[in-house]
Amino acid sequence: MTAPAVVLPPVTDQAERLIALGATGPLTPDVVRTGAAALADRPGLLVVGAARPSRLAPLLRRGERPGFVVEDMTDVDDFAPVVEVPDAPLWLLTEPDRGDDLASASPAEAELELTARGRTPMLLTEGVQWLLQAPDVLERNHCFMTTGSRLRRPSGRFDSRTPAVWISNGTGRDGRARRDAAKVGWCWWNNRHTWLGFASAADRTA
């Protein structure tokens, strides 16, 4: 399956949506509006760099169900960028893609392929903000990982958990009430899943 083409709203409209949702992190509405206006002549996803996934996930909606972070990922906000990001409070993520064609690859394998293509892996916070602007990107059996965010242990090694966003089946600790809700969770770095692509972008500009 090929991922559907996603047409994002104008950058200034994206800013207003983030403000309305309370998804601007530490930034005031005025800062977001001013930053968005400066980027408005370019297409892309408006990203608030410091927005926390733990605060963003519950703002996701599938039907009436809010999104959530899995219970065993209480450290979700500690997954930090392992790719270069702009030194700016806001930036544009250009040409976001769900990465369906990389499904069945492990994160380690997908990282090599994205590098070869000149693509940058998406951060977890970028992936969640993408879904706030374009909820239909998340489809059952066609969800995505965000390998641009990793958790570094005190030893200096990366944690093997790799963040992803998919749709809950309402089983286990998720609970029936969360069936079909957007779910921020993780998979192992060397595991493969037929239903998880690898979200990426062309670049980030500020």
Coordinates of N, CA, C and O in Angstrom, one line a residue, residues 61-66 180:
R61 N -7.0 12.6 18.5 CA -8.3 12.1 18.5 C -8.5 11.1 17.3 O -8.2 11.4 16.2
R62 N -9.1 10.0 17.7 CA -9.7 9.1 16.7 C -11.1 8.9 17.1 O -11.4 8.2 18.1
G63 N -12.0 9.5 16.3 CA -13.4 9.5 16.8 C -13.5 10.3 18.0 O -12.9 11.5 18.1
E64 N -14.0 9.8 19.1 CA -14.1 10.5 20.4 C -13.0 10.1 21.3 O -12.9 10.6 22.4
R65 N -12.1 9.2 20.9 CA -11.1 8.7 21.8 C -9.8 9.5 21.8 O -9.3 9.7 20.7
P66 N -9.4 9.9 23.0 CA -8.1 10.6 23.0 C -6.9 9.7 22.9 O -7.0 8.5 23.2
D180 N -9.0 1.5 19.4 CA -9.0 2.4 18.2 C -8.4 3.8 18.5 O -8.4 4.7 17.6

